[in-house]
Amino acid sequence: MKIFQRTFLLFVLISFLILLFSSFCFAQQRKLEIIYPAVPGVQTPMTTKTALPDYLRYVFTFTIIISGLVAFGAMVYGGILYLTSTGDPAKISDAKDQVTASFLGLIIILSSFLILNTINPQLVLPAKPPLEPATGGIKIYANSNDCGETPTTGKPEDINEFLINQSYPALYATKDSTVILDWGTDGTYKISSIRFLSNPQDLTIEFYSGNDYLGSIKKYDETNYQKNDCQPYAVAQPKSVKLDSHPPGVYLYATENCTGNKYGEDYVIYQSSSATLQEFDNKTQSIKFRYDSKGETKFAAILHEKENYMGEAVLYDQEQGDVNCQSVSDTLSV
């Protein structure tokens, strides 16, 4: 009987360990089984690859918010109970106790935040901020080779202009038989000049001969335009235009020479620390830094071999104006 019990316990233990480690092995590939509510100031966990510090930050912030709401509600309830208990000493005493307990609860919640902030500020810091998009874009002109100063033909009122601050898969479009966009190859208005409103380090513009960004015609980047430049447009009329913004931050590339224009596949951008690279894990081959035109923010990156800032680490930085690509160390897999 004892042998049977030992065998059974050993079987249960081995089965538990197998299930436990298999869960860990496949956790990186699975989405979460539940959808977490969005919490202000922290990143909502989306996959099982979310790092433990991010989970703790989310849970702590969520708990603080819910506890604060409960304590506030209890205090309001105690106040209402006090106002409606006139002439009843017992109820008045209970109401005072309710308000006092709620007030003490708020103090405890605030104290827990301050204590944890003292022990480990990373757990209560806000999540990494959203990427700051490049602003501006371009303005295209029809019937003017100098960006609206003089008309090519006719009168000044014959000049047409259009601000492009986002990508357009079609420059000619209709809705319910009504033309809502009338530019380019198929449109009434033909591009004759372009005013560049953004810094070239922040924005790349590319025109295409087909809809949905097919067949590149002309590309504008930091090599061929400056902010506020006006350039005549002398190539084939486009059917679509793509704006690729480059906000300030640390750029990690899956290639060795910092090439590729598909965000999330060819490169990712970080503007603050992250304990995991999630879907970009073990893909980084090169790194590049971009700064805003004012140079108000300085970036440096410490790339770690493992998640949660563990394993071998290498420091990378770059001065303002240096646009060179840096190769990530062959000994470091990030």
XYZ file of C-alpha atoms in Angstrom:
334
model
C 0.000 0.000 0.000
C 2.817 2.381 0.901
C 4.582 1.551 -2.382
C 1.365 2.317 -4.272
C 0.973 5.649 -2.448
C 4.572 6.625 -3.194
C 4.184 5.643 -6.846
C 0.944 7.603 -7.114
C 2.437 10.699 -5.486
C 5.508 10.458 -7.726
C 3.261 10.150 -10.788
C 1.231 13.197 -9.742
C 4.401 15.215 -9.088
C 5.946 14.311 -12.445
C 2.696 15.088 -14.277
C 2.449 18.448 -12.533
C 6.027 19.363 -13.447
C 5.510 18.336 -17.073
C 2.385 20.468 -17.360
C 4.056 23.360 -15.562
C 7.146 23.496 -17.751
C 5.236 22.814 -20.953
C 3.060 25.793 -20.112
C 6.171 27.930 -19.711
C 7.631 26.618 -22.951
C 4.604 27.513 -25.032
C 3.589 30.629 -23.122
C 5.450 32.952 -25.451
C 3.338 31.881 -28.413
C -0.124 32.147 -26.826
C -2.475 35.067 -26.470
C -4.064 35.744 -23.119
C -7.210 33.761 -22.362
C -8.957 36.812 -20.931
C -9.108 40.451 -21.989
C -7.798 42.832 -19.343
C -9.547 46.201 -18.978
C -7.555 49.253 -19.981
C -6.004 51.122 -17.053
C -4.808 54.738 -17.404
C -1.036 55.171 -17.229
C -0.007 51.539 -17.770
C 0.252 49.168 -20.703
C -2.498 46.551 -20.808
C -1.126 42.950 -21.033
C -1.966 41.519 -24.449
C 0.048 38.283 -24.719
C 1.714 35.777 -22.411
C 5.069 37.295 -23.390
C 4.285 40.374 -21.313
C 7.120 40.695 -18.812
C 6.514 40.169 -15.088
C 7.333 43.812 -14.163
C 4.694 44.989 -16.640
C 2.151 42.597 -15.102
C 2.984 43.821 -11.596
C 2.714 47.451 -12.657
C -0.673 46.758 -14.251
C -2.032 44.777 -11.270
C -0.770 47.310 -8.733
C -2.209 50.294 -10.600
C -5.518 48.491 -11.173
C -5.724 47.578 -7.469
C -4.961 51.134 -6.366
C -7.680 52.553 -8.630
C -10.335 50.033 -7.564
C -9.432 50.380 -3.869
C -9.578 54.155 -4.113
C -13.010 54.028 -5.741
C -14.311 51.616 -3.099
C -12.955 53.761 -0.260
C -14.423 56.906 -1.797
C -17.793 55.196 -2.260
C -17.749 54.023 1.350
C -16.971 57.556 2.508
C -19.868 58.972 0.476
C -22.168 56.289 1.885
C -21.061 57.166 5.416
C -21.745 60.849 4.745
C -25.243 60.121 3.460
C -25.896 57.855 6.440
C -24.777 60.638 8.796
C -27.081 63.195 7.153
C -30.085 60.884 7.354
C -29.512 59.790 10.964
C -30.583 62.963 12.745
C -31.955 62.152 16.193
C -30.581 58.603 16.276
C -27.290 58.550 18.250
C -26.550 54.919 17.349
C -26.809 55.541 13.601
C -24.839 58.769 13.891
C -22.058 56.875 15.655
C -22.075 54.189 12.946
C -21.937 56.841 10.240
C -18.947 58.532 11.892
C -17.180 55.182 12.143
C -17.925 54.566 8.458
C -16.428 57.900 7.385
C -13.403 57.441 9.657
C -12.736 53.921 8.358
C -13.029 55.108 4.749
C -10.636 57.970 5.404
C -8.135 55.598 7.000
C -8.511 53.301 3.996
C -7.545 56.122 1.651
C -4.511 56.871 3.818
C -3.450 53.210 3.698
C -3.827 53.126 -0.096
C -1.746 56.273 -0.491
C 0.852 54.941 1.949
C 1.171 51.676 0.015
C 1.825 53.662 -3.148
C 4.504 55.756 -1.439
C 6.150 52.706 0.162
C 6.282 50.761 -3.099
C 7.541 53.821 -4.933
C 10.377 54.030 -2.400
C 11.233 50.329 -2.690
C 10.967 50.013 -6.495
C 9.901 53.105 -8.455
C 9.740 51.102 -11.707
C 6.581 49.367 -10.481
C 4.625 52.592 -10.133
C 6.111 54.623 -12.966
C 3.726 55.234 -15.876
C 4.020 52.869 -18.792
C 6.129 53.882 -21.769
C 4.482 56.812 -23.513
C 2.955 56.463 -26.958
C 5.196 57.306 -29.870
C 5.189 60.968 -30.716
C 4.165 61.235 -34.357
C 5.927 63.492 -36.780
C 3.831 66.563 -37.502
C 3.380 68.632 -40.619
C 3.366 66.560 -43.789
C 3.326 68.126 -47.240
C 1.114 70.460 -49.222
C 0.594 69.700 -52.900
C -0.350 72.311 -55.485
C -2.038 72.116 -58.865
C -1.506 74.787 -61.545
C 1.465 76.326 -59.734
C 5.137 75.420 -60.000
C 6.125 77.600 -57.033
C 3.743 76.365 -54.324
C 0.932 78.819 -54.865
C 2.874 81.999 -55.545
C 1.907 82.286 -59.201
C -0.412 80.223 -61.412
C 0.935 78.244 -64.337
C -2.076 79.307 -66.373
C -5.059 81.493 -65.638
C -5.616 83.476 -62.472
C -4.398 82.987 -58.862
C -7.821 81.620 -57.898
C -7.223 78.791 -60.366
C -4.510 77.391 -58.077
C -5.590 74.415 -55.995
C -3.825 73.061 -52.932
C -4.245 70.077 -50.634
C -2.637 69.266 -47.282
C -1.371 65.690 -46.956
C -0.604 64.711 -43.363
C -1.399 61.017 -43.670
C -1.010 58.209 -46.187
C -3.576 57.931 -48.979
C -3.948 54.559 -50.744
C -5.871 56.412 -53.467
C -5.567 60.085 -54.428
C -8.751 59.792 -56.448
C -11.704 58.455 -54.502
C -15.485 58.504 -54.648
C -18.227 57.822 -52.138
C -21.848 57.292 -53.112
C -21.029 58.441 -56.662
C -19.549 61.669 -55.277
C -15.889 62.517 -55.826
C -14.297 63.135 -52.418
C -10.639 63.175 -53.518
C -9.724 64.429 -56.974
C -5.938 64.395 -57.366
C -3.255 62.531 -59.263
C -3.435 60.319 -62.339
C -7.202 59.826 -62.325
C -8.116 63.154 -60.756
C -8.861 66.602 -62.082
C -5.979 68.208 -60.217
C -2.432 67.347 -61.252
C 0.427 67.892 -58.833
C 2.807 70.562 -60.100
C 4.691 71.497 -56.903
C 5.161 70.381 -53.298
C 5.748 72.308 -50.072
C 7.504 70.249 -47.379
C 6.231 71.073 -43.886
C 8.218 68.548 -41.830
C 11.832 67.968 -40.940
C 13.316 65.392 -43.331
C 14.605 63.376 -40.367
C 11.026 62.964 -39.182
C 9.186 62.108 -42.376
C 9.656 60.154 -45.609
C 7.210 60.718 -48.459
C 6.780 58.337 -51.383
C 4.500 58.586 -54.417
C 3.259 55.506 -56.293
C 1.959 54.874 -59.811
C -0.750 52.512 -58.562
C -3.321 52.467 -55.806
C -2.420 50.870 -52.465
C 1.230 51.948 -52.717
C 2.186 49.860 -55.751
C 4.953 50.948 -58.142
C 7.182 53.625 -56.621
C 7.582 56.835 -58.641
C 9.394 59.270 -56.368
C 10.706 59.182 -52.811
C 11.526 62.198 -50.662
C 13.690 61.803 -47.562
C 16.530 63.532 -45.726
C 18.712 63.296 -48.844
C 16.600 65.453 -51.134
C 14.453 67.930 -49.194
C 14.492 70.352 -46.270
C 11.707 71.745 -44.144
C 9.751 74.540 -45.885
C 11.306 73.668 -49.249
C 9.193 74.186 -52.351
C 9.993 71.823 -55.197
C 8.337 71.447 -58.596
C 6.875 68.021 -59.227
C 8.149 66.915 -62.636
C 7.623 63.139 -62.664
C 4.609 60.973 -63.510
C 1.380 61.733 -61.681
C 0.735 59.362 -58.752
C -2.277 57.334 -57.696
C -1.281 56.958 -54.034
C 1.094 58.488 -51.507
C 2.596 57.086 -48.316
C 3.922 59.092 -45.373
C 6.354 57.221 -43.155
C 6.949 59.166 -39.945
C 10.115 58.781 -37.901
C 9.451 60.030 -34.359
C 12.386 60.514 -31.984
C 13.513 57.330 -30.275
C 15.642 54.199 -30.413
C 15.167 52.212 -33.624
C 15.895 48.482 -33.619
C 16.195 46.797 -37.014
C 15.973 43.175 -38.082
C 18.619 43.817 -40.762
C 22.330 44.567 -40.371
C 22.226 47.949 -42.118
C 19.138 49.594 -40.591
C 16.952 49.068 -43.653
C 13.280 48.224 -44.012
C 10.125 50.325 -43.768
C 7.558 47.970 -42.255
C 7.044 48.880 -38.619
C 6.816 45.838 -36.359
C 8.361 43.584 -38.988
C 11.505 45.377 -40.205
C 11.961 47.702 -37.239
C 10.489 48.828 -33.923
C 10.768 52.099 -32.008
C 11.232 52.617 -28.272
C 11.072 55.890 -26.373
C 11.383 54.384 -22.892
C 12.573 51.212 -21.177
C 10.945 47.861 -21.915
C 11.590 44.584 -20.078
C 10.786 42.570 -23.215
C 10.884 43.116 -26.958
C 7.810 40.889 -27.375
C 7.316 39.942 -31.062
C 10.713 41.477 -31.980
C 12.594 39.217 -29.565
C 15.903 37.799 -30.924
C 15.553 39.725 -34.198
C 17.667 42.818 -33.555
C 20.650 43.116 -35.907
C 21.296 46.865 -35.889
C 20.353 50.006 -34.001
C 19.885 53.660 -34.858
C 18.897 56.786 -32.926
C 16.668 59.625 -34.062
C 16.292 62.964 -32.298
C 13.855 65.802 -32.775
C 15.008 68.952 -34.504
C 15.383 70.797 -31.179
C 17.547 68.094 -29.650
C 15.699 68.371 -26.333
C 15.777 64.625 -25.626
C 18.888 62.457 -25.446
C 18.595 58.702 -25.951
C 20.847 55.817 -24.977
C 20.056 52.121 -25.059
C 21.274 49.185 -23.001
C 20.401 45.985 -24.840
C 20.188 42.876 -22.671
C 20.598 39.291 -23.787
C 17.562 38.121 -21.814
C 14.208 39.509 -20.760
C 13.718 41.529 -17.569
C 17.115 43.240 -18.026
C 19.045 40.016 -17.433
C 22.116 38.478 -19.073
C 24.917 40.130 -21.022
C 24.343 43.806 -21.807
C 25.835 46.346 -24.221
C 25.452 50.144 -24.123
C 24.688 52.064 -27.330
C 24.322 55.810 -27.848
C 24.566 58.358 -30.629
C 25.076 62.098 -30.828
C 22.573 64.540 -32.270
C 23.025 64.715 -36.039
C 24.729 61.329 -36.293
C 22.526 59.196 -38.542
C 24.900 56.263 -38.907
C 23.690 52.719 -38.331
C 25.319 50.665 -35.564
C 25.606 46.907 -35.745
C 24.451 45.006 -32.676
C 27.168 42.811 -31.144
C 27.286 39.292 -32.588
C 27.627 37.921 -29.068
C 24.406 39.596 -27.982
C 21.101 38.043 -29.014
C 18.239 40.482 -28.308
